[in-house]
PDB file of C-alpha atoms in Angstrom:
ATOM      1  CA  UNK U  14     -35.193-160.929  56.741  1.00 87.00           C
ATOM      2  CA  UNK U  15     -33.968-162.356  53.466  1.00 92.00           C
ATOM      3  CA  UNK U  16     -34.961-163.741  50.130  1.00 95.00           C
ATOM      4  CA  UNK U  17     -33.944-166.885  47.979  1.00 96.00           C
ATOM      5  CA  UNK U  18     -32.979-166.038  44.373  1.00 95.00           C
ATOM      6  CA  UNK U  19     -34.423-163.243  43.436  1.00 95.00           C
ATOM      7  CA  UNK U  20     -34.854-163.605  39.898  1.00 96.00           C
ATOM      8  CA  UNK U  21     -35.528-159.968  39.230  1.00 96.00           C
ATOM      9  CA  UNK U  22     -31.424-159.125  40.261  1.00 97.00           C
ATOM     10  CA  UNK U  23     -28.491-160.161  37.788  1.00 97.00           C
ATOM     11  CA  UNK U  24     -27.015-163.779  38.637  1.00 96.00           C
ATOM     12  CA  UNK U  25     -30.370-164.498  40.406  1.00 97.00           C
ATOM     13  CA  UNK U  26     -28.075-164.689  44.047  1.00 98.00           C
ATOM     14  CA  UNK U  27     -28.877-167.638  46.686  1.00 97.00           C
ATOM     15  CA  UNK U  28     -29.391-165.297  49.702  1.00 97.00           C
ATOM     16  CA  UNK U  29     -31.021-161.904  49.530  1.00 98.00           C
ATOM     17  CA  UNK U  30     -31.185-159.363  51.895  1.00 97.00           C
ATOM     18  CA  UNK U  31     -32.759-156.492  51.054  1.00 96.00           C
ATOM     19  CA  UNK U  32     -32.762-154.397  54.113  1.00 94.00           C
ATOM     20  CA  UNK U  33     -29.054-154.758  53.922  1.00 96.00           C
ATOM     21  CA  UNK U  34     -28.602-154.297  49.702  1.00 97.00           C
ATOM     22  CA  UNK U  35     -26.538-157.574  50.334  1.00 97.00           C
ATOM     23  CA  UNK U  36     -26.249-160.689  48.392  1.00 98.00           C
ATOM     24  CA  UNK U  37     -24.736-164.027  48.857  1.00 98.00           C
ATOM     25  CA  UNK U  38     -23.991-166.872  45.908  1.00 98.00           C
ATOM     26  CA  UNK U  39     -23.540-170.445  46.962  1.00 97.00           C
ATOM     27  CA  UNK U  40     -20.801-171.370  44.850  1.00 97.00           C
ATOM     28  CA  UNK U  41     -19.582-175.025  43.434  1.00 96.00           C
ATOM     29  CA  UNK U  42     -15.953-174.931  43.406  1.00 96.00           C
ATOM     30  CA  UNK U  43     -16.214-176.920  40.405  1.00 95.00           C
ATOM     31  CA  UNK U  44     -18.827-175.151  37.945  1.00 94.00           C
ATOM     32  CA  UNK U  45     -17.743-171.967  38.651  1.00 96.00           C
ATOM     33  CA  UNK U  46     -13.953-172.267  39.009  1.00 93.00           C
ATOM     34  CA  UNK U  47     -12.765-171.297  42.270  1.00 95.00           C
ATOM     35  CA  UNK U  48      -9.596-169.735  41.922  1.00 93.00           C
ATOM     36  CA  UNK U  49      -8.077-171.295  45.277  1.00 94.00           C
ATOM     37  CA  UNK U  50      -4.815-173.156  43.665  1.00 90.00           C
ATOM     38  CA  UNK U  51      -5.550-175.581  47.606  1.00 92.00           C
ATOM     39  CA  UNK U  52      -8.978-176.527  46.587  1.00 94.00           C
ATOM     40  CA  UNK U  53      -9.353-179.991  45.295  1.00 91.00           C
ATOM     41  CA  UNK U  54     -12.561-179.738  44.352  1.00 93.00           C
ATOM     42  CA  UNK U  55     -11.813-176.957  41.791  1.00 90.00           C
ATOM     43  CA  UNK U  56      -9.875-179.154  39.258  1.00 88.00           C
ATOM     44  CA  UNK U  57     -10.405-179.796  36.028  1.00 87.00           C
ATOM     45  CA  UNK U  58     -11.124-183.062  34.572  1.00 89.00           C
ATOM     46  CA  UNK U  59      -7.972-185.108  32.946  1.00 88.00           C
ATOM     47  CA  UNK U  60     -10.284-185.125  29.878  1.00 92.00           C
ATOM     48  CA  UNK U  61     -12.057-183.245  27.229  1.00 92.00           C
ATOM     49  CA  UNK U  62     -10.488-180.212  27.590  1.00 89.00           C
ATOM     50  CA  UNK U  63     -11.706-178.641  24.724  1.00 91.00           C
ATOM     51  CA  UNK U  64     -15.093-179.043  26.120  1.00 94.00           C
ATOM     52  CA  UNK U  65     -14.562-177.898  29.761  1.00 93.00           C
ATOM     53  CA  UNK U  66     -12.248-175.171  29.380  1.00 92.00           C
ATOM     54  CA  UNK U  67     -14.358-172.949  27.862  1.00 94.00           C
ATOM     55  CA  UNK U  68     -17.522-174.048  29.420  1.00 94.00           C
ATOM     56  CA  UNK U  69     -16.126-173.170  33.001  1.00 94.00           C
ATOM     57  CA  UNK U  70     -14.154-170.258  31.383  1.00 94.00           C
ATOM     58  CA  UNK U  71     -17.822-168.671  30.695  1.00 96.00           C
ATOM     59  CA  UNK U  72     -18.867-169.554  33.750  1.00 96.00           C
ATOM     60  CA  UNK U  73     -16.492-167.649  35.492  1.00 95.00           C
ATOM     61  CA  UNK U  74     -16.735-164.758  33.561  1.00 96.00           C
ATOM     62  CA  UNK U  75     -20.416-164.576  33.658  1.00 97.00           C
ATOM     63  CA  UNK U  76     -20.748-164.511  37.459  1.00 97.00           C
ATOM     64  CA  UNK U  77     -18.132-162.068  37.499  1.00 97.00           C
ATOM     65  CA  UNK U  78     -20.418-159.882  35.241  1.00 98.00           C
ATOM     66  CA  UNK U  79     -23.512-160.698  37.501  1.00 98.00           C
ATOM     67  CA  UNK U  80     -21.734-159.643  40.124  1.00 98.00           C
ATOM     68  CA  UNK U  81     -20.012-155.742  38.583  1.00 98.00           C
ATOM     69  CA  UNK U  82     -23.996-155.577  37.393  1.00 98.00           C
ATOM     70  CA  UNK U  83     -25.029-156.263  41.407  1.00 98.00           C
ATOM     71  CA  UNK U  84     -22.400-153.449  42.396  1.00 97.00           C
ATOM     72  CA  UNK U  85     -23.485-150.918  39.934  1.00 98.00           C
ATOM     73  CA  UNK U  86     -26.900-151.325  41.733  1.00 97.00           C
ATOM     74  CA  UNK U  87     -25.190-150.672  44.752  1.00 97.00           C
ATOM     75  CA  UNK U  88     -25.546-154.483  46.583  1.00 98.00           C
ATOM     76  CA  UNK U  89     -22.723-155.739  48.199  1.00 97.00           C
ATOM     77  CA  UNK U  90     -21.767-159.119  46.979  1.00 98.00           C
ATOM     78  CA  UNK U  91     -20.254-161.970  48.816  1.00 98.00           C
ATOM     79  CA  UNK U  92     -19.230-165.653  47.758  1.00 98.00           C
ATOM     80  CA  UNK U  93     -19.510-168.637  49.574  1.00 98.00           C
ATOM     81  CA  UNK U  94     -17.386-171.572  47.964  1.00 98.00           C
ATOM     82  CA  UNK U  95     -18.405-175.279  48.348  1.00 97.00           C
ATOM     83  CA  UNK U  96     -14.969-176.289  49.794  1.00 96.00           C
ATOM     84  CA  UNK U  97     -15.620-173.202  52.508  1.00 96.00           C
ATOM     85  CA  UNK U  98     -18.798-175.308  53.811  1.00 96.00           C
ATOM     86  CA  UNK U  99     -16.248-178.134  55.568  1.00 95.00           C
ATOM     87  CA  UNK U 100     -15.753-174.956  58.361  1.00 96.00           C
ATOM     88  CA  UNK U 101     -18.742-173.470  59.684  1.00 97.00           C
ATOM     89  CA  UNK U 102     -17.929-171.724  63.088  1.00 97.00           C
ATOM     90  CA  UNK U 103     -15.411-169.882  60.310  1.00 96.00           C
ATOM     91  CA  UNK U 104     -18.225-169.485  57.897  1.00 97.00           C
ATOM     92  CA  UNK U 105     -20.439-168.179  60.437  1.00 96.00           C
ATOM     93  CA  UNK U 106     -18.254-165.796  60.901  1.00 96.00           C
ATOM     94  CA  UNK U 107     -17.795-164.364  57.593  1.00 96.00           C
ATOM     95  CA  UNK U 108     -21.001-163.777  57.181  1.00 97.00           C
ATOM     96  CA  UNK U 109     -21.894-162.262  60.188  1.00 96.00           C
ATOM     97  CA  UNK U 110     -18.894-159.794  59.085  1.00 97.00           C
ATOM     98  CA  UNK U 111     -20.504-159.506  55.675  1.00 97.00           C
ATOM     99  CA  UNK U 112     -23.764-158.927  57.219  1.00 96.00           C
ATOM    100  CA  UNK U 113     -22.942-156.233  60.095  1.00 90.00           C
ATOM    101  CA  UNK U 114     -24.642-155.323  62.913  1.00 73.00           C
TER     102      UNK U 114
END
């Protein structure tokens, strides 16, 4: 069994399961800066930089504060990244790792 964002837990994660006290966040490489230096999808644009640094820059740091606040509940957190989507038989198996028996 699982739940979709559960507003009620800090970063309000994608996938819930609460049998488990496991999470999972649907990330875009993009908005929230996946730190992969081979994703192409995580650049930044060639302009405005004084406007997206920052912006991202929170972003980051916010989910990574949703995410400490998730562990001091005791959930386990995991991330999906957008670019990680092209590979599915691998993605599958993540999160049957994640999940466990």
């Amino acid at each position: 069994r699982y739940r979709l964002h559960r507003r009620d837990l800090p970063g309000i994660p994608d996938l819930v399961f609460p049998s488990r006290r496991k999470v999972i966040f649907v990330h875009g490489c993009f908005w929230h800066r996946h730190p992969d230096p081979n994703c192409k999808l995580a650049r930044l644009p060639k302009s405005k930089h004084e406007f997206w640094l920052p912006k991202l820059e929170g972003n980051r740091l916010r989910d990574l504060a949703k995410q400490e606040q998730l562990k001091k509940l005791g959930w386990d957190v995991m991330i999906i990244w957008e670019c990680e989507l092209r590979d599915l038989d691998r993605l599958g198996e993540r999160v049957r790792e994640f999940l466990g028996p």
